[in-house]
Amino acid sequence: MSAGKGEPLLLRWTLIALALGFMSLFVVLPLAVVFAQAFEKGWATYWAAVSEPDALAAIRLTLLAAGIAVPLNLVFGLAAAWAIAKFQFPGRNLLVTLIDLPFAVSPVISGLIYVLMFGAQGWLGPWLDQHDIRIIFAVPGIVLATVFVTFPFVARELIPLMEAQGADEEEAALVLGAGSWQLFFRITLPNIKWSLLYGVILCTARAMGEFGAVSVVSGHIRGETNTMPLHVEILYNEYNFAAAFAVASLLAILALVTLVLKRLLEGKIRQDSGYVVAAVEGSEV
Amino acid sequence: MMRLSFKRPSILPGFWPSFGYSILYLSLIVLIPLSAIFLKTATGGWARFWEVITSRQVVASYQLSFGASLAAAVINAVFGFLVAWVLVRYQFPGKRLVDALVDLPFALPTAVAGIALTALYAENGWIGRILVHWGVRVAFTRLGVLVALVFIGLPFVVRSVQPVLQDVDREIEEAAASLGAGRWQVFSRVVFPLVRPALLTGFAMSFARALGEYGSVVFISGNMPMRTEITPLLIITKLEQYDYAGATAIAVVMLVASFLMLLAINLLHWHSRKYAEVR
């Protein structure tokens, strides 16, 4: 910052104060109130709330849904990024736009579409009913809704990076006699590992925190189809505030861990892409 | 030889498996289920569709959803720009922490945000307690909807403005200043025009996100018919009454609105990229 050319000190500190005021009001205080309310009635109440059977069932279901949705979207993200970034074909841009579609859709609609497909009045409803398969108001529906809302996360991190990296290294490896999987594990994967992890972390956070879409397909059966966010809602609507905030605080801790990991990885990714940029610039000289 | 004509030749392996799998998975998870909404509407009858989407309760919800989302996006454009400016231009203690916390609304589950904001702004809450002295009620009013939407949209503006602001060449500013421009002139004539496309993109993204938001709003809004019901909530209400056709009709209106927003955002992106290249 070149001295003397910036704003007057008074203006500068007024702007800083305004920005910090806004941030405290809208970000810091909501976060603080979660923990304050969670521990308002002490550790014993807190512990009871997060360790009762329904809460544990909700935690298990949340982990299960994320545990299925994240690997599925990880494999898809790798496949889509490989096809889109390493090859030229017509409709690439359209494909990228379609992959981002779930981010443009309201969470409520993300749930609704599966109700229309698999619900009792849905397209496949009668057939599923005959074969005694339940998707809506059951665990498969929750998993599907979670897959939908977290669909783009991995792909959208990988596509721009792999496009920037190009195919030179892979082509060189092939010429030197590498097999397909060798190529992937020894060349491509090491080049994208931090961005891949970044996408997976964002995907996991969203998968575990999703509320609207899951709420539509869940049916809110306690101990069976309640994820952690839904469990928070039920407790809150029963005016069991301390317990609601106790479970919510677990999700808030998850959010904070996500932010820390995100920060750490952003540093790593900047180093990697800096290396890519330097390599590209070097080759042009 | 369809292969050769479809994609440009490459020696890399795995195009067809990865391309084929991507298309299959995309269709099964996203495209076919989304098309169910439009097909369901097409089979439901036009008259019924029109009746649902123009009923008084639904129109009132559009007014609230659009109005509050627009207002929230404007507030976020102003304060998001301010936060980005302060983070890029000034040094102060705790700057890195503040920078990291900007992403909290992305990371915090919406239901948690919803109950936290409600607790904060309820009449006995930390902020609500103070506001009630001035007769201002936030929780369970339209103002509450606005507060939740501001929270949810904050990162979009900051994160789209921040990198552009970082890239603004200080030498241009110094040149303008040495030619006699005052601080305000430098800002309004030099810096702001460079950042404007990114600010607009952030504004549009924040607006689009607010339109569809559900979790953070339903707790603080109180969900009073005709007054504090947002459009996504009406979809849920119809579903709970097993009125699938009604829920779908409202969803179509929302989908069309979000696709238009997506188009606008892509055009803005394209425009600002072209702008950057010209520069």
Coordinates of C-alpha atoms in Angstrom, one line a residue:
Chain A
M1 CA 0.0 0.0 0.0
S2 CA 1.7 3.2 -1.1
A3 CA 1.5 5.7 1.7
G4 CA -0.2 9.0 1.1
K5 CA -2.2 7.9 -1.9
G6 CA -4.9 6.0 0.0
E7 CA -8.1 7.3 1.6
P8 CA -7.9 9.7 4.6
L9 CA -7.4 7.7 7.8
L10 CA -10.8 8.6 9.1
L11 CA -12.6 7.4 6.0
R12 CA -10.5 4.2 5.9
W13 CA -11.4 3.3 9.5
T14 CA -15.1 4.2 9.0
L15 CA -15.2 1.8 6.0
I16 CA -13.5 -0.9 8.0
A17 CA -15.8 -0.4 10.9
L18 CA -18.9 -0.6 8.6
A19 CA -17.7 -3.8 7.0
L20 CA -16.8 -5.4 10.3
G21 CA -20.1 -4.3 11.8
F22 CA -22.0 -5.9 8.9
M23 CA -20.0 -9.1 9.2
S24 CA -20.5 -9.3 12.9
L25 CA -24.2 -8.8 12.6
F26 CA -24.8 -11.3 9.8
V27 CA -22.1 -13.9 10.3
V28 CA -20.4 -13.8 13.7
L29 CA -23.5 -13.3 15.9
P30 CA -25.5 -16.1 14.2
L31 CA -22.6 -18.5 14.7
A32 CA -22.1 -17.4 18.3
V33 CA -25.8 -17.7 19.2
V34 CA -25.7 -21.4 18.1
F35 CA -23.1 -22.3 20.7
A36 CA -24.6 -20.0 23.3
Q37 CA -28.0 -21.6 23.0
A38 CA -26.6 -25.1 22.8
F39 CA -24.8 -24.8 26.1
E40 CA -27.4 -22.6 27.8
K41 CA -28.6 -25.5 30.0
G42 CA -25.1 -26.9 30.6
W43 CA -23.0 -29.8 29.4
A44 CA -25.3 -32.6 30.7
T45 CA -28.3 -31.4 28.7
Y46 CA -26.0 -30.9 25.7
W47 CA -24.6 -34.4 26.0
A48 CA -28.1 -35.9 26.5
A49 CA -29.4 -34.2 23.3
V50 CA -26.6 -35.4 21.1
S51 CA -26.4 -38.9 22.4
E52 CA -30.1 -39.9 22.6
P53 CA -31.1 -42.7 20.2
D54 CA -33.0 -40.5 17.7
A55 CA -30.1 -38.0 17.5
L56 CA -27.7 -40.9 16.9
A57 CA -29.9 -42.4 14.2
A58 CA -30.0 -38.9 12.5
I59 CA -26.2 -38.7 12.6
R60 CA -25.9 -42.2 11.2
L61 CA -28.4 -41.4 8.4
T62 CA -26.6 -38.2 7.6
L63 CA -23.2 -40.0 7.4
L64 CA -24.8 -42.8 5.3
A65 CA -26.4 -40.3 2.8
A66 CA -23.1 -38.4 2.4
G67 CA -21.1 -41.6 2.3
I68 CA -23.1 -42.7 -0.8
A69 CA -23.6 -39.4 -2.5
V70 CA -20.0 -38.1 -2.3
P71 CA -18.3 -41.2 -3.9
L72 CA -21.0 -41.3 -6.6
N73 CA -20.4 -37.6 -7.5
L74 CA -16.7 -38.1 -7.2
V75 CA -16.6 -40.8 -9.8
F76 CA -18.9 -38.7 -12.0
G77 CA -16.8 -35.6 -11.5
L78 CA -13.7 -37.5 -12.6
A79 CA -15.4 -39.0 -15.7
A80 CA -17.0 -35.7 -16.8
A81 CA -13.8 -33.7 -16.3
W82 CA -11.8 -36.2 -18.2
A83 CA -14.2 -36.2 -21.2
I84 CA -14.7 -32.4 -21.1
A85 CA -11.2 -31.2 -20.4
K86 CA -9.0 -33.6 -22.3
F87 CA -11.1 -33.9 -25.5
Q88 CA -12.7 -31.5 -28.0
F89 CA -16.2 -32.3 -29.1
P90 CA -19.3 -30.4 -30.1
G91 CA -21.6 -29.4 -27.2
R92 CA -18.9 -29.3 -24.5
N93 CA -20.2 -25.9 -23.2
L94 CA -23.7 -27.1 -23.1
L95 CA -22.6 -30.1 -21.1
V96 CA -20.8 -27.9 -18.6
T97 CA -24.0 -25.8 -18.2
L98 CA -26.1 -28.9 -17.7
I99 CA -23.8 -30.1 -15.0
D100 CA -24.3 -26.8 -13.1
L101 CA -28.0 -27.1 -13.4
P102 CA -28.7 -28.5 -9.8
F103 CA -27.2 -25.3 -8.4
A104 CA -29.8 -23.2 -10.2
V105 CA -32.7 -25.2 -8.9
S106 CA -34.4 -24.5 -5.6
P107 CA -33.7 -27.2 -3.0
V108 CA -37.5 -27.8 -2.6
I109 CA -37.8 -28.5 -6.3
S110 CA -34.8 -30.9 -6.1
G111 CA -36.9 -33.0 -3.7
L112 CA -40.1 -32.5 -5.7
I113 CA -38.7 -34.0 -8.9
Y114 CA -38.1 -37.3 -7.1
V115 CA -41.5 -37.3 -5.6
L116 CA -42.9 -36.9 -9.1
M117 CA -40.8 -39.9 -10.3
F118 CA -41.0 -42.3 -7.4
G119 CA -43.9 -41.1 -5.2
A120 CA -47.2 -42.9 -4.7
Q121 CA -48.7 -40.8 -7.5
G122 CA -45.5 -40.6 -9.5
W123 CA -44.5 -42.2 -12.8
L124 CA -42.9 -45.3 -11.2
G125 CA -45.1 -45.2 -8.1
P126 CA -47.5 -48.0 -9.0
W127 CA -44.8 -50.3 -10.2
L128 CA -42.6 -49.7 -7.1
D129 CA -45.7 -50.3 -4.9
Q130 CA -46.3 -53.7 -6.6
H131 CA -42.8 -54.7 -5.9
D132 CA -42.8 -53.4 -2.4
I133 CA -40.0 -50.9 -3.0
R134 CA -40.0 -47.7 -1.1
I135 CA -38.0 -44.7 -2.3
I136 CA -39.9 -41.7 -1.2
F137 CA -40.3 -41.3 2.6
A138 CA -37.5 -43.7 2.9
V139 CA -33.7 -43.8 2.8
P140 CA -33.2 -44.2 -1.0
G141 CA -35.1 -40.9 -1.6
I142 CA -32.9 -39.1 0.9
V143 CA -29.8 -40.4 -0.8
L144 CA -31.1 -39.4 -4.3
A145 CA -32.0 -35.9 -3.2
T146 CA -28.5 -35.6 -1.6
V147 CA -26.9 -36.8 -4.8
F148 CA -28.8 -34.2 -6.8
V149 CA -28.0 -31.1 -4.7
T150 CA -24.3 -32.0 -4.5
F151 CA -24.0 -33.2 -8.1
P152 CA -21.8 -30.4 -9.6
F153 CA -19.3 -29.9 -6.8
V154 CA -16.4 -32.2 -7.8
A155 CA -16.9 -31.7 -11.6
R156 CA -16.9 -27.9 -11.4
E157 CA -13.6 -27.9 -9.5
L158 CA -11.9 -30.3 -11.8
I159 CA -13.0 -29.1 -15.3
P160 CA -11.3 -25.7 -15.3
L161 CA -8.1 -27.0 -13.7
M162 CA -7.8 -30.0 -16.1
E163 CA -8.5 -27.7 -19.0
A164 CA -5.7 -25.4 -18.0
Q165 CA -3.3 -28.3 -17.5
G166 CA -4.0 -29.6 -21.0
A167 CA -3.1 -33.1 -22.2
D168 CA 0.6 -32.7 -22.8
E169 CA 1.8 -34.7 -19.8
E170 CA -0.6 -37.5 -20.5
E171 CA 0.3 -37.7 -24.1
A172 CA 4.0 -37.8 -23.2
A173 CA 3.4 -40.6 -20.8
L174 CA 1.4 -42.6 -23.4
V175 CA 4.3 -42.2 -25.9
L176 CA 6.6 -43.5 -23.2
G177 CA 4.4 -46.6 -22.9
A178 CA 2.2 -46.0 -19.9
G179 CA -1.1 -47.9 -19.7
S180 CA -4.5 -46.2 -19.2
W181 CA -4.7 -46.7 -15.4
Q182 CA -1.0 -46.0 -14.9
L183 CA -1.6 -42.8 -16.8
F184 CA -4.5 -41.8 -14.5
F185 CA -2.9 -42.8 -11.2
R186 CA 0.7 -41.6 -11.9
I187 CA 0.1 -38.5 -14.0
T188 CA -3.5 -37.1 -13.9
L189 CA -4.4 -37.8 -10.3
P190 CA -1.3 -36.2 -8.7
N191 CA -1.9 -33.1 -10.8
I192 CA -5.4 -32.6 -9.6
K193 CA -5.3 -34.1 -6.1
W194 CA -5.8 -30.8 -4.1
S195 CA -8.6 -29.6 -6.3
L196 CA -10.2 -33.0 -6.1
L197 CA -10.0 -32.9 -2.3
Y198 CA -11.4 -29.4 -2.3
G199 CA -14.4 -30.5 -4.4
V200 CA -15.0 -33.5 -2.1
I201 CA -14.9 -31.4 1.0
L202 CA -17.5 -28.9 -0.3
C203 CA -19.6 -31.8 -1.6
T204 CA -19.5 -33.5 1.8
A205 CA -20.4 -30.3 3.7
R206 CA -23.4 -29.7 1.5
A207 CA -24.4 -33.4 1.6
M208 CA -24.5 -33.4 5.4
G209 CA -26.2 -30.0 5.7
E210 CA -28.9 -30.2 3.0
F211 CA -32.3 -29.4 4.4
G212 CA -34.9 -28.4 1.8
A213 CA -34.5 -31.2 -0.7
V214 CA -34.2 -33.9 1.9
S215 CA -37.2 -32.4 3.8
V216 CA -39.5 -33.0 0.8
V217 CA -38.6 -36.7 0.3
S218 CA -38.0 -37.7 4.0
G219 CA -41.5 -38.0 5.5
H220 CA -39.9 -37.1 8.8
I221 CA -40.1 -40.4 10.5
R222 CA -38.1 -40.2 13.7
G223 CA -35.2 -42.5 14.1
E224 CA -35.7 -43.7 10.5
T225 CA -35.7 -41.0 7.9
N226 CA -34.5 -38.0 9.8
T227 CA -31.1 -36.5 8.9
M228 CA -29.4 -34.2 11.3
P229 CA -30.8 -31.0 9.8
L230 CA -34.3 -32.5 9.9
H231 CA -33.8 -33.6 13.5
V232 CA -32.9 -30.0 14.3
E233 CA -36.1 -28.8 12.8
I234 CA -38.3 -31.3 14.7
L235 CA -36.7 -30.5 18.0
Y236 CA -37.0 -26.8 17.3
N237 CA -40.7 -27.1 16.4
E238 CA -41.3 -29.0 19.6
Y239 CA -39.8 -25.9 21.4
N240 CA -36.9 -28.1 22.6
F241 CA -34.5 -25.3 21.9
A242 CA -31.5 -26.5 23.9
A243 CA -31.5 -29.9 22.1
A244 CA -32.2 -28.3 18.7
F245 CA -29.2 -26.0 19.1
A246 CA -27.0 -28.8 20.5
V247 CA -27.5 -30.9 17.4
A248 CA -27.2 -27.7 15.3
S249 CA -23.8 -27.0 17.0
L250 CA -22.5 -30.3 15.6
L251 CA -23.4 -29.0 12.1
A252 CA -21.8 -25.6 12.9
I253 CA -18.6 -27.3 14.0
L254 CA -18.7 -29.2 10.7
A255 CA -19.1 -25.9 8.8
L256 CA -16.1 -24.4 10.7
V257 CA -13.9 -27.5 10.0
T258 CA -15.0 -27.1 6.3
L259 CA -13.9 -23.5 6.3
V260 CA -10.5 -24.3 7.8
L261 CA -9.8 -27.2 5.4
K262 CA -11.0 -25.0 2.5
R263 CA -8.5 -22.3 3.5
L264 CA -5.6 -24.7 3.7
L265 CA -6.5 -26.3 0.4
E266 CA -6.8 -22.9 -1.4
G267 CA -3.2 -22.3 -0.5
K268 CA -2.1 -25.6 -1.9
I269 CA -4.2 -25.1 -5.1
R270 CA -2.7 -21.6 -5.6
Q271 CA 0.8 -23.2 -5.4
D272 CA -0.2 -25.9 -7.9
S273 CA -1.9 -23.6 -10.4
G274 CA 1.0 -21.1 -10.0
Y275 CA 3.2 -24.0 -11.1
V276 CA 1.0 -24.6 -14.1
V277 CA 0.9 -21.0 -15.1
A278 CA 4.7 -20.8 -14.7
A279 CA 5.2 -23.9 -16.8
V280 CA 2.9 -22.6 -19.6
E281 CA 4.6 -19.2 -19.6
G282 CA 8.0 -20.9 -19.6
S283 CA 7.1 -23.1 -22.6
E284 CA 6.1 -20.0 -24.6
V285 CA 9.4 -18.2 -24.1
Chain B
M1 CA -16.7 -43.6 -38.7
M2 CA -18.9 -41.7 -36.3
R3 CA -16.1 -41.5 -33.7
L4 CA -13.8 -39.5 -35.9
S5 CA -16.5 -37.1 -36.9
F6 CA -17.8 -36.4 -33.4
K7 CA -14.7 -35.5 -31.5
R8 CA -11.3 -34.2 -32.6
P9 CA -8.8 -37.1 -32.8
S10 CA -6.7 -37.7 -29.7
I11 CA -4.3 -40.4 -28.6
L12 CA -5.6 -40.2 -25.0
P13 CA -7.7 -43.2 -23.9
G14 CA -11.1 -43.3 -22.3
F15 CA -13.2 -40.8 -24.1
W16 CA -16.2 -43.0 -24.8
P17 CA -16.4 -44.6 -21.3
S18 CA -16.0 -41.3 -19.5
F19 CA -18.3 -39.4 -21.9
G20 CA -20.9 -42.2 -22.0
Y21 CA -20.9 -42.5 -18.2
S22 CA -21.2 -38.8 -17.7
I23 CA -24.2 -38.5 -20.0
L24 CA -25.9 -41.5 -18.5
Y25 CA -25.4 -40.3 -14.9
L26 CA -26.4 -36.8 -15.8
S27 CA -29.6 -38.0 -17.5
L28 CA -30.6 -40.4 -14.7
I29 CA -30.0 -38.0 -11.8
V30 CA -30.7 -34.6 -13.3
L31 CA -32.3 -34.4 -16.7
I32 CA -35.0 -37.1 -16.6
P33 CA -36.2 -36.1 -13.1
L34 CA -36.2 -32.4 -14.0
S35 CA -38.2 -33.1 -17.2
A36 CA -40.8 -34.9 -15.0
I37 CA -41.8 -31.5 -13.7
F38 CA -42.6 -30.2 -17.2
L39 CA -44.3 -33.4 -18.4
K40 CA -46.4 -33.5 -15.2
T41 CA -47.5 -29.9 -16.0
A42 CA -48.2 -30.7 -19.6
T43 CA -50.6 -33.6 -18.6
G44 CA -52.3 -31.6 -15.9
G45 CA -54.3 -29.2 -18.1
W46 CA -53.6 -25.6 -18.9
A47 CA -56.7 -24.1 -17.1
R48 CA -55.8 -25.8 -13.8
F49 CA -52.2 -24.7 -14.2
W50 CA -53.1 -21.1 -14.8
E51 CA -55.6 -21.1 -11.9
V52 CA -52.9 -22.4 -9.5
I53 CA -50.1 -20.0 -10.5
T54 CA -52.4 -16.9 -10.4
S55 CA -54.2 -17.6 -7.2
R56 CA -54.0 -14.8 -4.6
Q57 CA -52.0 -16.7 -2.1
V58 CA -49.4 -17.8 -4.7
V59 CA -49.2 -14.3 -6.2
A60 CA -48.6 -12.8 -2.8
S61 CA -45.7 -15.3 -2.3
Y62 CA -44.1 -14.2 -5.6
Q63 CA -44.3 -10.6 -4.5
L64 CA -42.6 -11.5 -1.2
S65 CA -40.0 -13.9 -2.8
F66 CA -39.1 -11.5 -5.6
G67 CA -39.2 -8.4 -3.5
A68 CA -37.2 -9.7 -0.6
S69 CA -34.7 -11.4 -2.9
L70 CA -34.2 -8.2 -4.8
A71 CA -33.8 -6.1 -1.7
A72 CA -31.4 -8.7 -0.2
A73 CA -29.3 -8.7 -3.4
V74 CA -29.1 -4.9 -3.3
I75 CA -28.0 -4.9 0.3
N76 CA -25.5 -7.6 -0.5
A77 CA -24.2 -5.7 -3.5
V78 CA -23.5 -2.6 -1.3
F79 CA -22.1 -4.3 1.8
G80 CA -20.5 -7.2 -0.2
F81 CA -18.6 -4.6 -2.2
L82 CA -17.6 -2.8 1.0
V83 CA -16.4 -6.0 2.6
A84 CA -14.4 -6.9 -0.5
W85 CA -12.9 -3.4 -0.7
V86 CA -11.9 -3.4 2.9
L87 CA -10.4 -6.9 2.6
V88 CA -8.4 -6.1 -0.5
R89 CA -7.3 -2.5 0.2
Y90 CA -6.8 -2.1 3.9
Q91 CA -4.8 -3.8 6.7
F92 CA -6.4 -4.5 10.0
P93 CA -6.2 -7.0 12.8
G94 CA -8.2 -10.2 12.2
K95 CA -8.4 -9.6 8.5
R96 CA -7.6 -13.3 7.6
L97 CA -10.3 -14.5 10.0
V98 CA -12.9 -12.1 8.5
D99 CA -11.9 -13.2 5.0
A100 CA -12.4 -16.9 6.0
L101 CA -15.8 -16.2 7.7
V102 CA -17.2 -14.7 4.5
D103 CA -17.7 -18.3 3.3
L104 CA -19.7 -19.3 6.4
P105 CA -23.1 -18.9 4.8
F106 CA -22.0 -21.4 2.1
A107 CA -20.8 -23.9 4.7
L108 CA -23.4 -23.5 7.5
P109 CA -26.4 -25.8 6.9
T110 CA -29.4 -23.6 6.1
A111 CA -31.6 -25.0 8.9
V112 CA -28.9 -24.1 11.4
A113 CA -28.7 -20.6 9.9
G114 CA -32.5 -20.4 10.1
I115 CA -32.8 -21.2 13.8
A116 CA -29.8 -19.1 14.7
L117 CA -31.2 -16.0 13.0
T118 CA -34.6 -16.6 14.6
A119 CA -33.0 -16.9 18.1
L120 CA -31.0 -13.7 17.4
Y121 CA -33.9 -11.6 16.2
A122 CA -36.8 -12.9 18.3
E123 CA -38.1 -10.4 20.8
N124 CA -36.0 -11.9 23.6
G125 CA -33.0 -12.5 21.4
W126 CA -29.6 -10.6 21.5
I127 CA -30.6 -8.2 18.7
G128 CA -34.4 -8.5 18.8
R129 CA -34.3 -7.3 22.4
I130 CA -32.7 -4.0 21.3
L131 CA -34.8 -3.5 18.2
V132 CA -38.0 -4.0 20.0
H133 CA -37.4 -0.7 21.9
W134 CA -37.7 1.1 18.7
G135 CA -40.8 -0.9 17.7
V136 CA -38.9 -2.9 15.1
R137 CA -39.9 -6.5 14.8
V138 CA -37.8 -8.8 12.6
A139 CA -38.6 -12.4 13.5
F140 CA -41.9 -13.6 12.0
T141 CA -42.2 -10.6 9.7
R142 CA -41.2 -9.8 6.1
L143 CA -38.1 -8.1 7.5
G144 CA -37.1 -11.5 8.9
V145 CA -37.3 -13.0 5.4
L146 CA -35.0 -10.2 4.2
V147 CA -32.4 -10.9 7.0
A148 CA -32.2 -14.6 6.1
L149 CA -31.8 -13.8 2.4
V150 CA -29.0 -11.3 3.1
F151 CA -27.2 -13.9 5.2
I152 CA -27.5 -16.6 2.4
G153 CA -26.4 -14.3 -0.4
L154 CA -23.5 -12.5 1.2
P155 CA -20.6 -14.6 -0.1
F156 CA -21.6 -14.4 -3.7
V157 CA -20.9 -10.7 -4.1
V158 CA -17.7 -10.7 -2.0
R159 CA -16.2 -13.6 -3.8
S160 CA -17.0 -12.3 -7.3
V161 CA -15.8 -8.8 -6.6
Q162 CA -12.7 -9.6 -4.5
P163 CA -10.4 -11.2 -7.2
V164 CA -11.3 -8.5 -9.7
L165 CA -10.5 -5.7 -7.2
Q166 CA -7.2 -7.4 -6.5
D167 CA -6.3 -7.3 -10.2
V168 CA -7.1 -3.6 -10.7
D169 CA -3.8 -2.1 -11.7
R170 CA -2.7 0.5 -9.2
E171 CA -0.7 2.3 -11.9
I172 CA -3.9 3.3 -13.7
E173 CA -5.1 4.8 -10.4
E174 CA -1.8 6.6 -9.9
A175 CA -1.9 7.9 -13.5
A176 CA -5.4 9.2 -12.9
A177 CA -4.4 10.8 -9.6
S178 CA -1.3 12.4 -11.2
L179 CA -3.5 13.9 -13.9
G180 CA -5.4 15.7 -11.2
A181 CA -8.3 13.3 -10.4
G182 CA -9.4 13.4 -6.7
R183 CA -9.9 10.1 -4.7
W184 CA -13.6 10.0 -5.4
Q185 CA -13.1 10.6 -9.1
V186 CA -10.5 7.9 -9.3
F187 CA -12.9 5.5 -7.6
S188 CA -16.0 6.4 -9.6
R189 CA -14.4 6.8 -13.0
V190 CA -11.5 4.3 -12.9
V191 CA -11.9 1.6 -10.3
F192 CA -15.7 1.1 -10.2
P193 CA -16.2 0.6 -13.9
L194 CA -13.6 -2.1 -13.8
V195 CA -15.3 -3.9 -11.0
R196 CA -18.9 -3.3 -12.2
P197 CA -19.3 -6.5 -14.3
A198 CA -18.2 -8.7 -11.3
L199 CA -20.5 -6.8 -9.0
L200 CA -23.4 -7.4 -11.3
T201 CA -22.6 -11.1 -11.5
G202 CA -22.4 -11.3 -7.7
F203 CA -25.7 -9.4 -7.5
A204 CA -27.4 -11.8 -9.9
M205 CA -26.0 -14.9 -8.2
S206 CA -27.1 -13.6 -4.8
F207 CA -30.6 -12.8 -6.2
A208 CA -30.9 -16.3 -7.9
R209 CA -29.9 -18.1 -4.7
A210 CA -32.3 -16.0 -2.6
L211 CA -35.3 -16.9 -4.9
G212 CA -35.0 -20.6 -4.2
E213 CA -33.9 -20.5 -0.6
Y214 CA -36.0 -22.4 1.9
G215 CA -34.2 -23.7 5.0
S216 CA -32.9 -20.4 6.4
V217 CA -36.2 -18.6 5.7
V218 CA -38.9 -20.9 7.1
F219 CA -37.9 -20.6 10.7
I220 CA -37.6 -16.8 10.9
S221 CA -40.6 -16.0 8.6
G222 CA -43.3 -17.5 10.7
N223 CA -45.1 -18.6 7.5
M224 CA -48.2 -16.6 7.8
P225 CA -50.5 -17.0 4.7
M226 CA -50.5 -14.0 2.4
R227 CA -47.9 -12.2 4.6
T228 CA -44.7 -14.1 5.1
E229 CA -45.1 -17.2 2.9
I230 CA -42.3 -17.5 0.4
T231 CA -42.9 -19.4 -2.9
P232 CA -40.8 -22.5 -2.1
L233 CA -42.8 -22.9 1.1
L234 CA -46.0 -23.0 -0.9
I235 CA -44.6 -26.0 -2.9
I236 CA -44.1 -27.8 0.4
T237 CA -47.6 -26.9 1.6
K238 CA -49.2 -28.2 -1.6
L239 CA -47.2 -31.4 -1.3
E240 CA -48.3 -31.9 2.2
Q241 CA -51.9 -31.7 1.0
Y242 CA -51.1 -34.3 -1.7
D243 CA -51.8 -31.6 -4.3
Y244 CA -49.0 -32.7 -6.7
A245 CA -50.4 -30.8 -9.7
G246 CA -50.5 -27.6 -7.7
A247 CA -47.0 -28.1 -6.3
T248 CA -45.7 -28.8 -9.8
A249 CA -47.3 -25.8 -11.3
I250 CA -45.6 -23.4 -8.8
A251 CA -42.4 -25.3 -9.3
V252 CA -42.5 -24.7 -13.1
V253 CA -42.9 -20.9 -12.5
M254 CA -39.9 -21.0 -10.2
L255 CA -37.8 -23.1 -12.6
V256 CA -38.5 -20.8 -15.4
A257 CA -37.4 -17.8 -13.2
S258 CA -34.2 -19.6 -12.2
F259 CA -33.3 -20.6 -15.7
L260 CA -33.8 -17.0 -16.8
M261 CA -31.5 -16.0 -14.0
L262 CA -28.9 -18.6 -15.0
L263 CA -29.0 -17.3 -18.6
A264 CA -28.5 -13.7 -17.3
I265 CA -25.6 -14.8 -15.1
N266 CA -24.0 -16.6 -18.1
L267 CA -24.4 -13.6 -20.3
L268 CA -22.8 -11.4 -17.6
H269 CA -19.9 -13.8 -17.3
W270 CA -19.5 -13.9 -21.1
H271 CA -19.7 -10.1 -21.2
S272 CA -17.2 -9.5 -18.4
R273 CA -14.8 -12.0 -20.0
K274 CA -15.0 -10.2 -23.3
Y275 CA -14.5 -7.0 -21.4
A276 CA -11.4 -8.3 -19.7
E277 CA -10.0 -9.5 -23.1
V278 CA -10.6 -6.1 -24.7
R279 CA -8.8 -4.5 -21.7

